[in-house]
XYZ file of C-alpha atoms in Angstrom:
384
model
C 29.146 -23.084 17.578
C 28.151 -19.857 14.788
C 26.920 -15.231 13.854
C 24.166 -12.255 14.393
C 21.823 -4.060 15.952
C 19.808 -1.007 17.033
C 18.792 2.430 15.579
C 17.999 2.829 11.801
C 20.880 1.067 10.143
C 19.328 -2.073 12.669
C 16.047 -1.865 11.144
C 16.788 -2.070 8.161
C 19.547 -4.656 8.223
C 17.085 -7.165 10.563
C 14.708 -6.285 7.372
C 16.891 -7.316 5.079
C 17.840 -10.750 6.843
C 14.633 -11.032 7.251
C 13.751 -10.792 3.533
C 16.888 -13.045 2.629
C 15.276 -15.745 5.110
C 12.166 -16.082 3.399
C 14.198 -18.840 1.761
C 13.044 -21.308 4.423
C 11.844 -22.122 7.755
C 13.885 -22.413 10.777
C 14.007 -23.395 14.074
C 14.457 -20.892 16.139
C 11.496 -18.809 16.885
C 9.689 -18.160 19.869
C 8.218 -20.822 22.588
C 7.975 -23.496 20.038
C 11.132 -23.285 18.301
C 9.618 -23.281 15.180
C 10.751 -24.792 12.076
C 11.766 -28.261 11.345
C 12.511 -30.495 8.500
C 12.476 -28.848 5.218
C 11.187 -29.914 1.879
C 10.609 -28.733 -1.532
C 8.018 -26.001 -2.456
C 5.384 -27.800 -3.195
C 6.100 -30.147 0.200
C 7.264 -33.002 -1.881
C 10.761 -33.536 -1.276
C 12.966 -33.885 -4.532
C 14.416 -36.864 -5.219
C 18.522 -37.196 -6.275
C 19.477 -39.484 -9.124
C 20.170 -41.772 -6.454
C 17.247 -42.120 -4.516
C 18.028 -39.673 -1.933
C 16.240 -36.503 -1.199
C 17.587 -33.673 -1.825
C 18.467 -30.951 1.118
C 16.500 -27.840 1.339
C 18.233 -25.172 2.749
C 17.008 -22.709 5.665
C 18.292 -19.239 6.988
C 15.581 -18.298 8.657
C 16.771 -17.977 12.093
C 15.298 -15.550 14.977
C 16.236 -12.733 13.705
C 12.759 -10.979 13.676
C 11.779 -11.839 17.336
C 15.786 -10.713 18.550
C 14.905 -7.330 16.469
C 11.892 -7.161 18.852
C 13.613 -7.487 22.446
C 16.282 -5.580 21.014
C 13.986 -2.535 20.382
C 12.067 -3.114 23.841
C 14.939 -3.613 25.692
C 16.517 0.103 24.348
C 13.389 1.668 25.120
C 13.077 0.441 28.453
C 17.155 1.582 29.056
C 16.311 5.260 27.301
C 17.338 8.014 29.846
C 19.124 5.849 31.913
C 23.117 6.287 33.377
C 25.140 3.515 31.531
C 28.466 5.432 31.868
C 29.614 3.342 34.420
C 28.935 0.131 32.720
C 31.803 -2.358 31.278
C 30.573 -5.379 29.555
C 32.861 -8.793 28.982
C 31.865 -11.365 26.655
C 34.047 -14.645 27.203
C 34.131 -17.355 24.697
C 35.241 -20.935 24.758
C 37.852 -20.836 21.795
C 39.783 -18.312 20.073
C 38.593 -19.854 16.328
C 36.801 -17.956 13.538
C 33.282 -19.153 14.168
C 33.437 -16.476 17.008
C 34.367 -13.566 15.121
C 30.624 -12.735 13.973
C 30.219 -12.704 17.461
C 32.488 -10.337 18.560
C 31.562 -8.207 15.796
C 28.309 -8.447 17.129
C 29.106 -7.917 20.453
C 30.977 -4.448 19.839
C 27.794 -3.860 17.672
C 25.907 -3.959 20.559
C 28.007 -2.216 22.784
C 28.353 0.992 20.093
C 24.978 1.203 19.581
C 24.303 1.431 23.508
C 26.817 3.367 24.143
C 28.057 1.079 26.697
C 32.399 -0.010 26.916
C 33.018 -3.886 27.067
C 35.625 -5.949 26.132
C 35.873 -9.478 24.411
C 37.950 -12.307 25.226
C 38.871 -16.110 24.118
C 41.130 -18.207 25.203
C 43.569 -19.299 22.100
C 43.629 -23.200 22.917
C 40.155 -23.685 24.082
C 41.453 -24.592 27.364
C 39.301 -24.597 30.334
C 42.703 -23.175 32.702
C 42.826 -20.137 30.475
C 39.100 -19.394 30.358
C 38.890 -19.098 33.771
C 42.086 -17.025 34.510
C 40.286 -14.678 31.679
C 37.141 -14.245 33.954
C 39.134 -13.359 37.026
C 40.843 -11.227 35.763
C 38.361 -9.291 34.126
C 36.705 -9.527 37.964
C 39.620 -7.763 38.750
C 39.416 -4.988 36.520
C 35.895 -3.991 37.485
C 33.582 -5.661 34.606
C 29.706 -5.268 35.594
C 28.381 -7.871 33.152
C 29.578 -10.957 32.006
C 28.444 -13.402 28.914
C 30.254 -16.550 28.862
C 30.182 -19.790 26.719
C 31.601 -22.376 29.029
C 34.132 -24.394 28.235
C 33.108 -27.131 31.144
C 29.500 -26.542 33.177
C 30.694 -27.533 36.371
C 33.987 -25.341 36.636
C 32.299 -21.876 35.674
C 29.696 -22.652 38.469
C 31.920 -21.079 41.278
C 33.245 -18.201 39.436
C 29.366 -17.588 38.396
C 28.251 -17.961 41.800
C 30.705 -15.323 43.000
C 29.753 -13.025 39.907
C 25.995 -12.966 41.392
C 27.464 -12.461 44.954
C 28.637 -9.234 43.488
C 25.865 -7.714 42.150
C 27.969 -8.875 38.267
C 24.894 -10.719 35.916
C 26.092 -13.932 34.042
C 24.326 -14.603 30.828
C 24.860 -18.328 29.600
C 25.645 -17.978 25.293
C 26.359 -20.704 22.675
C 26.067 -23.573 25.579
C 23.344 -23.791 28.199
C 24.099 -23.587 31.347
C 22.367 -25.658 34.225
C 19.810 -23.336 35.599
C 21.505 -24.164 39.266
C 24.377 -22.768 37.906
C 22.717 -19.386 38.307
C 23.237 -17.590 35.100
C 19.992 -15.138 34.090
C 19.377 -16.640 31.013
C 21.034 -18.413 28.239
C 20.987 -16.846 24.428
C 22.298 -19.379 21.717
C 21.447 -22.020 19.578
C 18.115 -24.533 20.440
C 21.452 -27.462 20.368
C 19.311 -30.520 20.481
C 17.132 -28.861 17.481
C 20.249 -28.079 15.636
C 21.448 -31.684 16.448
C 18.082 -33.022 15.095
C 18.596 -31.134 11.612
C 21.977 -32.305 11.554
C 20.169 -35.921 11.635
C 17.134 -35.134 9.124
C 20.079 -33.670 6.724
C 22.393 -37.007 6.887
C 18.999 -39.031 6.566
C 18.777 -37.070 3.132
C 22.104 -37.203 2.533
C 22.292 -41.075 2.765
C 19.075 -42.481 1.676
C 18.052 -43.878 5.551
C 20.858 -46.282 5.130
C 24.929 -46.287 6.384
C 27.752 -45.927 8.972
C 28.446 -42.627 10.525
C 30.846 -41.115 12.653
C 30.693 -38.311 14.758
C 33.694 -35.904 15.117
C 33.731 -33.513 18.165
C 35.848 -31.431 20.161
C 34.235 -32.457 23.313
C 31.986 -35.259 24.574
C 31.117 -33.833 27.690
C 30.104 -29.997 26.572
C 26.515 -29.759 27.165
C 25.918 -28.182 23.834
C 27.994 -31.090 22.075
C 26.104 -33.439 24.151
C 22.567 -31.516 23.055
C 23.469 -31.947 19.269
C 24.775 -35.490 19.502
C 21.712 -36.932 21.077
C 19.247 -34.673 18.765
C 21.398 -35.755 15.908
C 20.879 -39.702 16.950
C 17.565 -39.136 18.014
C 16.509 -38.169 14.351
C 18.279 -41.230 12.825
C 15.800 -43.485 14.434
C 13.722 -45.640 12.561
C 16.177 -45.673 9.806
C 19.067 -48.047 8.931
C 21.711 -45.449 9.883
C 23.945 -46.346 12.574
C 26.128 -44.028 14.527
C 29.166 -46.495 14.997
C 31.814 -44.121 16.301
C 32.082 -40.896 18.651
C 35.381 -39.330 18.018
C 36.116 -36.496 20.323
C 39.540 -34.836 19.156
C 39.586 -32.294 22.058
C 39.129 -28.457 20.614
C 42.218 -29.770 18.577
C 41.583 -29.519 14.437
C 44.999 -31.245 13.383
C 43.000 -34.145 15.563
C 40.335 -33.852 14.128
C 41.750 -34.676 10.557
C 43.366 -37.699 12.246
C 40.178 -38.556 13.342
C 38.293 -38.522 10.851
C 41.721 -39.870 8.273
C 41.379 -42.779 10.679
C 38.359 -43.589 10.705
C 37.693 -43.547 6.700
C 40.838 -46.008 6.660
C 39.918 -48.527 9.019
C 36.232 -49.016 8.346
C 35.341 -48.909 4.278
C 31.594 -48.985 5.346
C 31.554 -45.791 6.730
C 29.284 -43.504 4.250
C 28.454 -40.697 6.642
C 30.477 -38.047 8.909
C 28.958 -35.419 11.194
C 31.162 -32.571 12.543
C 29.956 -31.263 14.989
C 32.748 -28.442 16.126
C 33.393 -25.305 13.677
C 36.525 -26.820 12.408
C 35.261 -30.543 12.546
C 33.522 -29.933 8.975
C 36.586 -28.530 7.222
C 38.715 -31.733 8.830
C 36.241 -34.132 7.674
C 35.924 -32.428 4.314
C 40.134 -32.613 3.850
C 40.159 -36.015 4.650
C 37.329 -37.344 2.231
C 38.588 -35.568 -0.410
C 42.181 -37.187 0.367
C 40.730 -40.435 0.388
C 39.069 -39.760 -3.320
C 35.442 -40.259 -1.741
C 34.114 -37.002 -2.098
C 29.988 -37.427 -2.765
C 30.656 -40.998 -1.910
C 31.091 -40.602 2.086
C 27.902 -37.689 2.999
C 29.296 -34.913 5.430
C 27.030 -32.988 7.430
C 28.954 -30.672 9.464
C 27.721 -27.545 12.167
C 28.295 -24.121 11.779
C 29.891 -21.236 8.581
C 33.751 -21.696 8.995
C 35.293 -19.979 5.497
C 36.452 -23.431 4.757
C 33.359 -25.439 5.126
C 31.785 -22.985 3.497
C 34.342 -23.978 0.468
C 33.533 -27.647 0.224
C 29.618 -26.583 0.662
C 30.563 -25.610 -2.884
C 32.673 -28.244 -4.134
C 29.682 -30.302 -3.176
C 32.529 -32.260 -0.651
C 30.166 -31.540 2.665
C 26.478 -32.054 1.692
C 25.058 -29.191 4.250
C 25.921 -27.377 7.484
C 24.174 -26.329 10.226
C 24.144 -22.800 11.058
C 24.238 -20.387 14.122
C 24.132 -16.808 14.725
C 26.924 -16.556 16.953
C 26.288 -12.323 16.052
C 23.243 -12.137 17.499
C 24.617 -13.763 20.706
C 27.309 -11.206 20.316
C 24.557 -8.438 20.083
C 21.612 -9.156 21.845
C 23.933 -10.167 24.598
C 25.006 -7.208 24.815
C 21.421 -5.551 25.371
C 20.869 -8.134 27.830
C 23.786 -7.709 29.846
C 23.077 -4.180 30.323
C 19.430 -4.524 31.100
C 20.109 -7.311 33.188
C 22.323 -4.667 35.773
C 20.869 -1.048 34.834
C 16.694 -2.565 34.869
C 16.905 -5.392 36.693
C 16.585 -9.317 36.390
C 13.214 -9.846 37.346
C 12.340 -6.560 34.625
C 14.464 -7.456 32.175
C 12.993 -11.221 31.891
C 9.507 -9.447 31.578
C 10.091 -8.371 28.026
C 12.108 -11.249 27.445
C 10.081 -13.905 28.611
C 7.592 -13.927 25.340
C 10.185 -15.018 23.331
C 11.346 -18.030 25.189
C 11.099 -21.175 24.308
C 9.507 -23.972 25.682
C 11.901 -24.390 28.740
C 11.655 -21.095 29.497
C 15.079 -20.457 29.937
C 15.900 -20.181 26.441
C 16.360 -17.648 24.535
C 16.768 -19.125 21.047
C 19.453 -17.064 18.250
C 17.775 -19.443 15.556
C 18.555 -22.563 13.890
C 20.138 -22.851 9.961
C 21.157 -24.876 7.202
C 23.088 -24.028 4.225
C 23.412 -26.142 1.328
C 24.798 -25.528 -2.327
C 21.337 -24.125 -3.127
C 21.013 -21.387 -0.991
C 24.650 -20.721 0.270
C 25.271 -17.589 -2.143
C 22.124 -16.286 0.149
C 23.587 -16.876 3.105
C 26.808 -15.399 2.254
C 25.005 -12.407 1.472
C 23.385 -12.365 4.889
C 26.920 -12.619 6.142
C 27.751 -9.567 4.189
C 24.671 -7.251 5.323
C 25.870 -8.121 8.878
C 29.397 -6.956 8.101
C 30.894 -10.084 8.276
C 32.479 -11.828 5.976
């Protein structure tokens, strides 16, 4: 779960991430999704002293086509009363993955000149995230953008959002379209699962034991990743051999992942799949003195995974743009109640993907090779 404005300073910053991006491909953009499995330059991939292939990195993202609706979407809202507007964005965990989104988010909101207010619940529980929405219903909200902690408990509170004339935008984790949110703006999860899978196929040579550490097993986007991440193991002699979930808990997560190191000396491979499940599986190889022996391939930029990207302790991470959720969520959200659904999904709906309820915030993957460009991405978006 991961980061990614208007005006001038907009331009020139979706420019810029642009231009940083040309280090890869990703696969995130429009209708097809784009991108895929990355090799060396020349197409070749390199080869590691050990047979493996070394990991290409990719920060390509959406970030051009986002810059597009973005632009469309404030043109189409020029002129118009948005005084009255108050925006909520609601995510599923108070942890620091989310703080490029709210950054984002209030981005958005300056730039539009629209209030709003941002919310998380502290212990990712589903109890909490639900007294948030109501009582933001209470105090008058006219948009809301939610990533949902469980699918089937936010249906009610999204149904009575519609009743109310209040749109729902589905971000981070899809939504089932029954569920009647207008849209959902995130991450492609069974894409980002799959290069999860091509990475830890690099990573291990098409041979090993991996385990999978997650807060949930039930979260559609966890379930998205897990099955993309599988899916892309086939036809190799990797097995998945354990599915840990530790519950949105990170002090579990070490345990988790402690435990399973200890109790199975086969295991070469670890995915984390959470924000915090990369750092935990990072802390416990290097505990256990197998750093670069047991491959970690973790999801999404937290500071510390970020570290052992470094240290060369997790092999490569897949990255979000949980700021451009923040962002062009909330363009959406205002177009969605000041223009309309069925106008606001006209300018949107070239950008979709293949489902066409998607709208995709892009797909990355930060190694050691490129993660110096990435943090300077992070910087041009003023985070980090």
């Amino acid at each position: 779960m991961r980061d990614v404005r208007s005006g001038s300073r907009r331009a020139r910053l979706a420019a810029a991430a642009v231009a940083v991006a040309l280090v890869a491909g990703a696969t995130a953009c429009s209708k097809s999704g784009a991108g895929g499995d990355s090799s060396s330059g020349n197409g070749n991939p390199s080869k590691t002293s050990a047979g493996t292939v070394a990991i290409k990195g990719d920060i390509t993202f959406n970030d051009a086509n986002l810059a597009k609706i973005d632009a469309a979407l404030k043109t189409a809202l020029a002129g118009k009363d948005l005084s009255k507007l108050d925006q909520a964005m609601v995510v599923n965990v108070a942890v620091d993955y989310w703080n490029a989104g709210k950054v984002g988010f209030k981005k958005g909101l300056s730039d539009l000149g629209v209030k709003g207010t941002y919310q998380a619940p502290a212990n990712g529980r589903l109890d909490q995230q639900l007294s948030i929405i109501q009582t933001l219903r209470g105090q008058g909200i006219t948009g809301l953008s939610v990533s949902a902690i469980d699918p089937t408990a936010i249906k009610a509170p999204i149904a009575s959002a519609n009743k109310a004339g209040i749109p729902v935008l589905a971000i981070d984790s899809p939504l089932p379209k029954e569920d009647g949110a207008s849209l959902y703006l995130g991450t492609p999860n069974y894409q980002a699962g799959q290069k999860a899978g091509m990475a830890m196929k690099q990573a291990l040579g098409n041979k090993g034991q991996v385990v999978v550490l997650v807060g949930s097993l039930t979260t559609s986007n966890a379930v998205e990743r897990i099955q993309g991440f599988e899916d892309a193991l086939k036809g190799t002699d990797i097995k998945v051999v354990q599915k840990l979930s530790d519950g949105m808990d990170a002090s579990k997560a070490l345990t988790n992942a402690q435990t399973a190191i200890q109790t199975n000396p086969n295991i070469n491979g670890l995915y984390g799949v959470y924000s915090y499940d990369g750092p935990s599986a990072g802390q416990a190889v290097q505990a256990a003195g197998k750093s670069g022996r047991v491959k970690i391939i973790s999801d999404d930029s937290d500071p510390q995974t970020l570290k052992f990207i470094k240290s060369g302790t997790i092999q490569a991470t897949v990255v979000q743009q949980p700021y451009q959720q923040g962002y062009t969520g909330a363009y959406l959200l205002t177009a969605f109640k000041v223009l309309g659904k069925e106008a606001t999904l006209k300018i949107v709906q070239p950008y979709l993907e293949s489902d066409g309820t998607t709208l995709s915030s892009g797909v990355g993957l930060v190694t050691g090779d490129n993660l110096s460009d990435y943090q300077a991405k992070l910087k041009d978006l003023g985070i980090g």
